[in-house]
Each structure stands twice: as C-alpha cells, then as structure tokens.
PDB file of C-alpha atoms in Angstrom:
ATOM      1  CA  MET A   1     -23.436-117.799-115.693  1.00 78.00           C
ATOM      2  CA  ALA A   2     -23.315-120.622-113.158  1.00 83.00           C
ATOM      3  CA  VAL A   3     -19.608-121.273-113.704  1.00 83.00           C
ATOM      4  CA  LEU A   4     -18.733-117.607-113.201  1.00 81.00           C
ATOM      5  CA  ALA A   5     -20.899-117.361-110.084  1.00 82.00           C
ATOM      6  CA  LEU A   6     -19.250-120.464-108.631  1.00 80.00           C
ATOM      7  CA  ALA A   7     -15.791-119.143-109.536  1.00 83.00           C
ATOM      8  CA  ARG A   8     -16.598-115.937-107.659  1.00 78.00           C
ATOM      9  CA  GLN A   9     -17.656-118.023-104.660  1.00 76.00           C
ATOM     10  CA  TRP A  10     -14.481-120.154-104.679  1.00 76.00           C
ATOM     11  CA  ARG A  11     -11.906-117.447-105.349  1.00 74.00           C
ATOM     12  CA  ARG A  12      -8.870-116.979-103.160  1.00 62.00           C
ATOM     13  CA  PRO A  13      -8.075-115.047-100.972  1.00 67.00           C
ATOM     14  CA  GLN A  14     -11.326-115.168 -99.068  1.00 64.00           C
ATOM     15  CA  PRO A  15     -13.328-111.930 -99.352  1.00 66.00           C
ATOM     16  CA  ASP A  16     -14.843-110.112 -96.402  1.00 79.00           C
ATOM     17  CA  ALA A  17     -18.080-111.408 -94.866  1.00 77.00           C
ATOM     18  CA  VAL A  18     -20.441-109.205 -96.922  1.00 77.00           C
ATOM     19  CA  GLU A  19     -18.763-110.141-100.203  1.00 80.00           C
ATOM     20  CA  ALA A  20     -18.734-113.831 -99.247  1.00 81.00           C
ATOM     21  CA  SER A  21     -22.451-113.752 -98.449  1.00 86.00           C
ATOM     22  CA  SER A  22     -23.201-111.995-101.731  1.00 86.00           C
ATOM     23  CA  ALA A  23     -21.147-114.563-103.662  1.00 86.00           C
ATOM     24  CA  ARG A  24     -22.969-117.454-101.968  1.00 88.00           C
ATOM     25  CA  TRP A  25     -26.392-116.032-102.857  1.00 91.00           C
ATOM     26  CA  ALA A  26     -25.306-115.411-106.460  1.00 90.00           C
ATOM     27  CA  ALA A  27     -23.929-118.948-106.787  1.00 90.00           C
ATOM     28  CA  ALA A  28     -27.117-120.423-105.344  1.00 93.00           C
ATOM     29  CA  GLY A  29     -29.224-118.352-107.729  1.00 94.00           C
ATOM     30  CA  ALA A  30     -27.158-119.381-110.731  1.00 93.00           C
ATOM     31  CA  LEU A  31     -27.437-123.067-109.821  1.00 93.00           C
ATOM     32  CA  LEU A  32     -31.181-122.705-109.343  1.00 96.00           C
ATOM     33  CA  PHE A  33     -31.445-121.151-112.812  1.00 96.00           C
ATOM     34  CA  VAL A  34     -29.571-124.136-114.247  1.00 94.00           C
ATOM     35  CA  ALA A  35     -31.998-126.435-112.437  1.00 95.00           C
ATOM     36  CA  SER A  36     -35.000-124.463-113.694  1.00 96.00           C
ATOM     37  CA  ASP A  37     -33.806-124.502-117.311  1.00 94.00           C
ATOM     38  CA  SER A  38     -32.933-128.197-117.084  1.00 93.00           C
ATOM     39  CA  LEU A  39     -36.365-129.074-115.723  1.00 94.00           C
ATOM     40  CA  LEU A  40     -38.020-127.002-118.435  1.00 94.00           C
ATOM     41  CA  ALA A  41     -35.990-128.714-121.163  1.00 93.00           C
ATOM     42  CA  TRP A  42     -36.706-132.139-119.684  1.00 92.00           C
ATOM     43  CA  ASP A  43     -40.422-131.386-119.666  1.00 92.00           C
ATOM     44  CA  ARG A  44     -40.464-130.038-123.217  1.00 92.00           C
ATOM     45  CA  PHE A  45     -38.082-132.407-125.003  1.00 93.00           C
ATOM     46  CA  ALA A  46     -37.779-135.620-122.972  1.00 88.00           C
ATOM     47  CA  GLY A  47     -41.369-136.712-122.784  1.00 83.00           C
ATOM     48  CA  GLY A  48     -42.840-134.719-119.948  1.00 84.00           C
ATOM     49  CA  LEU A  49     -42.324-134.308-116.247  1.00 85.00           C
ATOM     50  CA  PRO A  50     -44.911-134.705-113.481  1.00 90.00           C
ATOM     51  CA  LEU A  51     -45.701-131.384-111.787  1.00 92.00           C
ATOM     52  CA  ALA A  52     -43.533-129.600-114.344  1.00 92.00           C
ATOM     53  CA  SER A  53     -45.069-126.163-113.830  1.00 92.00           C
ATOM     54  CA  LEU A  54     -44.618-126.320-110.085  1.00 95.00           C
ATOM     55  CA  LEU A  55     -41.013-127.513-110.305  1.00 95.00           C
ATOM     56  CA  VAL A  56     -39.947-125.098-113.033  1.00 95.00           C
ATOM     57  CA  LEU A  57     -41.570-122.028-111.514  1.00 96.00           C
ATOM     58  CA  SER A  58     -40.483-122.756-107.948  1.00 97.00           C
ATOM     59  CA  THR A  59     -36.830-123.101-108.977  1.00 97.00           C
ATOM     60  CA  TYR A  60     -37.124-120.052-111.234  1.00 97.00           C
ATOM     61  CA  TYR A  61     -38.562-117.833-108.499  1.00 98.00           C
ATOM     62  CA  ALA A  62     -36.045-119.143-105.961  1.00 97.00           C
ATOM     63  CA  ALA A  63     -33.263-118.262-108.419  1.00 96.00           C
ATOM     64  CA  GLN A  64     -34.655-114.747-108.851  1.00 97.00           C
ATOM     65  CA  TYR A  65     -34.810-114.312-105.083  1.00 97.00           C
ATOM     66  CA  ALA A  66     -31.265-115.551-104.541  1.00 96.00           C
ATOM     67  CA  ILE A  67     -29.793-113.324-107.230  1.00 93.00           C
ATOM     68  CA  ALA A  68     -31.705-110.288-105.970  1.00 96.00           C
ATOM     69  CA  ARG A  69     -30.494-111.098-102.441  1.00 95.00           C
ATOM     70  CA  SER A  70     -26.888-111.208-103.684  1.00 91.00           C
ATOM     71  CA  VAL A  71     -26.945-107.507-104.598  1.00 90.00           C
ATOM     72  CA  LYS A  72     -25.298-105.541-101.799  1.00 73.00           C
TER      73      LYS A  72
END
C-alpha cells in the first residue's frame, strides 16, 4: 500500500494541484500505517515498547485522518 501511494505521489507528469494534494495525503497516510504496524510489531514481538498504546494509536489515527483527507 505504501509503495503504491508513494508511486502515485512521485509520478510524472505532475498532476494538477488537487490531485497532487490528494496524492500527498494518501502517501502520508500510507507511511503512517507502516509506522503504526511497525510499532505494534515491535511492541508485541521485540520485547515491548514504552508508551506503546499511545504511539501505536496516535500513528494509526493520524493515518486514518490522512487517508480520509486524501479523498477528493
């Protein structure tokens, strides 16, 4: 998901302003999902993470917001 969102962001020729903004929000959301899943895996399988719930949920909700914001 993240690779496709980033590919959409970096495509050539440059899209119009609305499409570019949408692609940036989608890419940010995808990267935040990767961060959220990585933090969750680190907490579960690598011996724990301080403030895990706060970190995982804040990146998860930020990802949801960014992806919802990307819909035009």
